[in-house]
Short mmCIF file of C-alpha atoms in Angstrom, two decimals:
data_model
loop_
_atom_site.label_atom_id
_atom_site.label_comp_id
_atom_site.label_asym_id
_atom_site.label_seq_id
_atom_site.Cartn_x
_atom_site.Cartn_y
_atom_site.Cartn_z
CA UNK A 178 -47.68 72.63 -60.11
CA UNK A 179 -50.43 70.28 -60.18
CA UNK A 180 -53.51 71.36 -57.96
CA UNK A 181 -52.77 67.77 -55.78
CA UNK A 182 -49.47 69.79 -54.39
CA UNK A 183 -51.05 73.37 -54.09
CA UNK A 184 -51.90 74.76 -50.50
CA UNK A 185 -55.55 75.65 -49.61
CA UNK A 186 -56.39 79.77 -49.65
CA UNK A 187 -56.56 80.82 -45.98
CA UNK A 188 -59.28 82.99 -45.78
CA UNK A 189 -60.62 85.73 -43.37
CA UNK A 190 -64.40 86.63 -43.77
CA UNK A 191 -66.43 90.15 -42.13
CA UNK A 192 -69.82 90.49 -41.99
CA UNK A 193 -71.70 92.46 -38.94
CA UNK A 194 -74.51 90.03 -38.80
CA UNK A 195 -73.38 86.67 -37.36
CA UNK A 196 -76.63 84.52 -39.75
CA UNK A 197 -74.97 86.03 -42.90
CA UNK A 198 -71.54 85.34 -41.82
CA UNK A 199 -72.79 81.70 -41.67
CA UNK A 200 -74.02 81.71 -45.26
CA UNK A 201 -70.98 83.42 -46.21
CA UNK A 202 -68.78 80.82 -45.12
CA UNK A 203 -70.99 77.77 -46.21
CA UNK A 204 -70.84 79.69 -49.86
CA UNK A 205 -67.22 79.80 -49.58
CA UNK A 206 -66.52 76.37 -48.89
CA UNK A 207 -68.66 75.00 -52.10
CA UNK A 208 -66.40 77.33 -54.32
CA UNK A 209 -64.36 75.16 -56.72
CA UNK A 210 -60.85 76.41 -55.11
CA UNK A 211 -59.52 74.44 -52.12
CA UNK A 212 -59.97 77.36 -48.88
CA UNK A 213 -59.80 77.40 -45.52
CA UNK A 214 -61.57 79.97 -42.81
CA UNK A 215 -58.93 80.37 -40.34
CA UNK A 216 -60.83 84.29 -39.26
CA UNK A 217 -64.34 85.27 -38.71
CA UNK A 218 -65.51 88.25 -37.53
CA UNK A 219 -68.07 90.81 -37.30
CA UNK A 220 -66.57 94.24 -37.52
CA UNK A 221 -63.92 95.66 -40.08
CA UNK A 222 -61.18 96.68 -36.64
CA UNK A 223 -61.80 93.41 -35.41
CA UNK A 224 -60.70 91.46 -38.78
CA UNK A 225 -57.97 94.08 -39.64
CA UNK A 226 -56.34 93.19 -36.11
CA UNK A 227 -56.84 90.06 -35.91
CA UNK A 228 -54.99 89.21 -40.02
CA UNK A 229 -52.14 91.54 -38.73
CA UNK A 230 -51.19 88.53 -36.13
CA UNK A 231 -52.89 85.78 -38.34
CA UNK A 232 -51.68 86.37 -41.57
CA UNK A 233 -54.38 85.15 -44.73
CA UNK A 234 -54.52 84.89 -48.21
CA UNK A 235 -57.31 86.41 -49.02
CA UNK A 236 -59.65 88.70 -46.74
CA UNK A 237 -63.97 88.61 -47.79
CA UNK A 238 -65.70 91.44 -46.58
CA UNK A 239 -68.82 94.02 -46.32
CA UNK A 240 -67.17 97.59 -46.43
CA UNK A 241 -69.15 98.15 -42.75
CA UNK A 242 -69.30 96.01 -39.66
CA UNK A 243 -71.09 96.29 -36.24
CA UNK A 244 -71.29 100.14 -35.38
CA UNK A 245 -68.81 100.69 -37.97
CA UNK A 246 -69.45 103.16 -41.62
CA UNK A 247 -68.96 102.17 -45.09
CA UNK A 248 -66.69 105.26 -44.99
CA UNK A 249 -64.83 103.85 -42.03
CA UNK A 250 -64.54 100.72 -43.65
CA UNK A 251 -62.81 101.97 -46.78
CA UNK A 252 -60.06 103.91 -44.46
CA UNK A 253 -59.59 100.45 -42.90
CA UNK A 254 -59.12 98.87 -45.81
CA UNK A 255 -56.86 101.17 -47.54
CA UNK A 256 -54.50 101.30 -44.25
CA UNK A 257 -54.49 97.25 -44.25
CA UNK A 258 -53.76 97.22 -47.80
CA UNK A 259 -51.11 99.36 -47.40
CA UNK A 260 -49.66 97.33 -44.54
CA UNK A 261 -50.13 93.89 -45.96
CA UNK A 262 -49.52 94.60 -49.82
CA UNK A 263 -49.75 90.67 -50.59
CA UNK A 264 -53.15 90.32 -48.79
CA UNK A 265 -56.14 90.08 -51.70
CA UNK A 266 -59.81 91.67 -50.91
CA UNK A 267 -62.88 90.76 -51.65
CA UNK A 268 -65.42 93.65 -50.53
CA UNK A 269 -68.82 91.41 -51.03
CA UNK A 270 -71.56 94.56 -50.35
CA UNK A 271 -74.45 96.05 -50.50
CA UNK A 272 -73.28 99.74 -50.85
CA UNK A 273 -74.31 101.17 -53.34
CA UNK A 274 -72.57 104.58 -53.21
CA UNK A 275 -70.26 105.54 -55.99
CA UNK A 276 -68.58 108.21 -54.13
CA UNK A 277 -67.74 105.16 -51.28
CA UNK A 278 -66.63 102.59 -54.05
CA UNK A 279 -64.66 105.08 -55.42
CA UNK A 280 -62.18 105.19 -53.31
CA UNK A 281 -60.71 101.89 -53.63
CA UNK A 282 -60.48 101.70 -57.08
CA UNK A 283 -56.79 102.57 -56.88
CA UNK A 284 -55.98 99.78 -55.34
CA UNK A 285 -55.21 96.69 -57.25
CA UNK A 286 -55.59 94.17 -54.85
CA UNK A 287 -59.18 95.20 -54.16
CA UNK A 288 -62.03 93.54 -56.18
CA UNK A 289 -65.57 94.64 -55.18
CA UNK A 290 -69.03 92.36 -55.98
CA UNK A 291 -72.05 93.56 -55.21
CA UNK A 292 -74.68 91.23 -52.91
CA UNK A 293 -76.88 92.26 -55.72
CA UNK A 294 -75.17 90.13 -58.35
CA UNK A 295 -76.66 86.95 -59.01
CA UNK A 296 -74.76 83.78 -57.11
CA UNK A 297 -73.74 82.51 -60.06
CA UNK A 298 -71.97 85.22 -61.08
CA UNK A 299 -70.74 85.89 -57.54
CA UNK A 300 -69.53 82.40 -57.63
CA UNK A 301 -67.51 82.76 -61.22
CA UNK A 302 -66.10 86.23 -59.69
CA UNK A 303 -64.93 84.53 -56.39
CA UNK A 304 -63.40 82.25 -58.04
CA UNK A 305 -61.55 84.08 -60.57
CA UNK A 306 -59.97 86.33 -57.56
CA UNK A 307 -58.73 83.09 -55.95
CA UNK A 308 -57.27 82.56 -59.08
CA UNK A 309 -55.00 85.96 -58.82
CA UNK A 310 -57.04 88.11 -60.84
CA UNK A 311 -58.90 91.62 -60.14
CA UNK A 312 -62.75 91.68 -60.65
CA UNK A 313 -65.04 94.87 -60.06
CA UNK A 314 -68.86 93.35 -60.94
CA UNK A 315 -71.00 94.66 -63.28
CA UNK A 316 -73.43 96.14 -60.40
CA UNK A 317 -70.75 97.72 -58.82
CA UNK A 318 -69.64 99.32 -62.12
CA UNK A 319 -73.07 100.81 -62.30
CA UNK A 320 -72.80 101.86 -59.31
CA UNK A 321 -69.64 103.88 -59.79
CA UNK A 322 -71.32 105.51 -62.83
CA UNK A 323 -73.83 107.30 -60.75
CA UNK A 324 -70.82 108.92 -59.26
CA UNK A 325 -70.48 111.20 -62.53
CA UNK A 326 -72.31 111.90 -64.97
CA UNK A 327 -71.26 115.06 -66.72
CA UNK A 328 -71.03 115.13 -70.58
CA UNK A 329 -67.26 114.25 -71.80
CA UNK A 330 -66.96 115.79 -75.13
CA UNK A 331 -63.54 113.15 -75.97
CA UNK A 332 -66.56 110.57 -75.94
CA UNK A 333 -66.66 111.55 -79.59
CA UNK A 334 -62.95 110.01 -80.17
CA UNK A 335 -63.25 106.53 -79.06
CA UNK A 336 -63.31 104.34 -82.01
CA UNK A 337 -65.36 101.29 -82.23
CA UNK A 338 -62.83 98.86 -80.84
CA UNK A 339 -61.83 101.25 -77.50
CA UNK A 340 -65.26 101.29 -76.88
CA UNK A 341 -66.09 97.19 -76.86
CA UNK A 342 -62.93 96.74 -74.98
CA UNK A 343 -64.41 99.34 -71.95
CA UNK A 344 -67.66 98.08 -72.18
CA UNK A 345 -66.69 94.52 -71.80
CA UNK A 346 -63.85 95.62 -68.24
CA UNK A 347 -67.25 97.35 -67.02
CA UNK A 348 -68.93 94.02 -67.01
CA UNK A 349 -66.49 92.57 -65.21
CA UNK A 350 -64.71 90.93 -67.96
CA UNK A 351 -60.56 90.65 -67.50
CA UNK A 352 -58.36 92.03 -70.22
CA UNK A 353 -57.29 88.21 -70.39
CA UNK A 354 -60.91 87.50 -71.08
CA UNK A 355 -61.64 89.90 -73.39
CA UNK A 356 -58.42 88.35 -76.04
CA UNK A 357 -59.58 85.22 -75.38
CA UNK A 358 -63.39 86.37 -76.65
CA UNK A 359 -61.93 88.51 -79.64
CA UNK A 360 -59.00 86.23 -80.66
CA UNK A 361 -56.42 88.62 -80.29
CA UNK A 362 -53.67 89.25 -78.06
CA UNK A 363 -53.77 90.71 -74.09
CA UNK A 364 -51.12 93.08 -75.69
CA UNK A 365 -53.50 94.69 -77.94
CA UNK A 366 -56.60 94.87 -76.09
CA UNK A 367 -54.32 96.20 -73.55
CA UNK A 368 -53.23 99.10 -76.00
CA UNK A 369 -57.24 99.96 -76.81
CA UNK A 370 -57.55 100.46 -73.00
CA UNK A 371 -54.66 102.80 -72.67
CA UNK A 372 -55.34 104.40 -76.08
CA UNK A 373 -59.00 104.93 -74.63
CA UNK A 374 -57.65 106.62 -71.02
CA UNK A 375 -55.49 108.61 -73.18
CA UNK A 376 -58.73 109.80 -75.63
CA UNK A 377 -60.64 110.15 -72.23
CA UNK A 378 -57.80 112.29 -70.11
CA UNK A 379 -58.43 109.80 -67.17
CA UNK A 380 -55.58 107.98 -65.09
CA UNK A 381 -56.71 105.16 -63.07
CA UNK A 382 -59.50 102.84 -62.86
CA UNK A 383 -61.19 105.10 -60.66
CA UNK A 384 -61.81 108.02 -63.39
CA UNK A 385 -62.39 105.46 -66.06
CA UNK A 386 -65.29 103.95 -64.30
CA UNK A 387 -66.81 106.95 -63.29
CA UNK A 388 -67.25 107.67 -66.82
CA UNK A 389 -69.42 104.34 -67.32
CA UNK A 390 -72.54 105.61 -68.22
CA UNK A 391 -71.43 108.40 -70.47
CA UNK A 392 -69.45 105.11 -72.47
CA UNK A 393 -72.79 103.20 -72.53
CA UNK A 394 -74.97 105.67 -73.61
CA UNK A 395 -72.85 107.11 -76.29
CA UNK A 396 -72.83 103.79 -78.76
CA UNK A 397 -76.62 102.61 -77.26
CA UNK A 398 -77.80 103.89 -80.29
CA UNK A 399 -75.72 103.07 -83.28
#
């Protein structure tokens, strides 16, 4: 399908103050994928109600609105992602709490950036979720390491390879990326991830990226 014949992304967007919202959406609109802001809003209830009877593509938003938690938020978004299983999320924010990020690691239509990230990273990452992919940024990986960091003796059995491919999904590479960069196949950097999970006794993103640091540290040296 040629991109002439494709249909713009309708977009929703959150933020509690009403100046960043602005920037938000003027940042949107110079993205290289065709969009359009059908939702704006300034609290995470008002945006969840107002996509369940104005249906989007793809919902941009801090994890806390007006009078409104990070903790809240995550419930919110975990209901409305549970309701709407085709709507993609972008949680753009400056929460910096592993234990809060944690949460929505499970779910695969989630991809978090933090505001820390440089723009033109934000942009690339944006971008690439528009495109149907996943992205968790490298800050917010960093993040999520702070949430454990007990010793994990099966450290010791990640060869070489399982290592480079975690290092490069913390950074916010995609397993497509990461074949493309190695010349070989998604199949087999997919089997070093699982291989690694295995090594690691984790089962979801969520346990994999809390064990971040411990990855890092372990081949720093060598």
């Amino acid at each position: 399908m040629s991109s002439l014949s494709r249909k713009p992304h309708v977009l929703a967007l959150m933020d509690r103050s009403p100046l960043t919202l602005t920037g938000l959406s003027c940042f949107v609109d110079n993205l290289d994928v065709e969009n359009e802001i059908v939702i704006q809003e300034t609290s995470m209830a008002a945006v969840s109600e107002a996509i369940l009877y104005k249906p989007v593509d793809i919902l941009i938003t801090e994890l806390n609105g007006l009078n409104e938690t990070a903790a809240q938020g995550c419930a919110t978004l975990l209901s409305l992602s549970q309701q709407l299983p085709e709507l993609r999320v972008i949680v753009y924010t400056r929460c910096q709490k592993g234990e809060e990020l944690c949460q929505l690691l499970d779910t695969t239509s989630i991809s978090m950036v933090s505001r820390g990230d440089d723009l033109r990273l934000v942009s690339e990452f944006f971008n690439r979720v528009f495109n149907g992919e996943r992205v968790l940024s490298p800050l917010i990986g960093s993040y999520l390491a702070r949430n454990n960091s007990d010793d994990v003796s099966s450290l010791n059995t990640l060869t070489r390879c399982e290592n480079d491919v975690l290092t490069f999904l913390f950074n916010g590479m995609s397993l497509r990326e990461i074949a493309e960069l190695q010349h070989r196949s998604i199949k087999t950097i997919s089997a070093h991830k699982c291989s690694a999970m295995r090594k690691l006794r984790v089962k979801s993103d969520s346990e994999l990226f809390s064990l971040r640091k411990n990855i890092a540290q372990r081949f720093a040296y060598e």
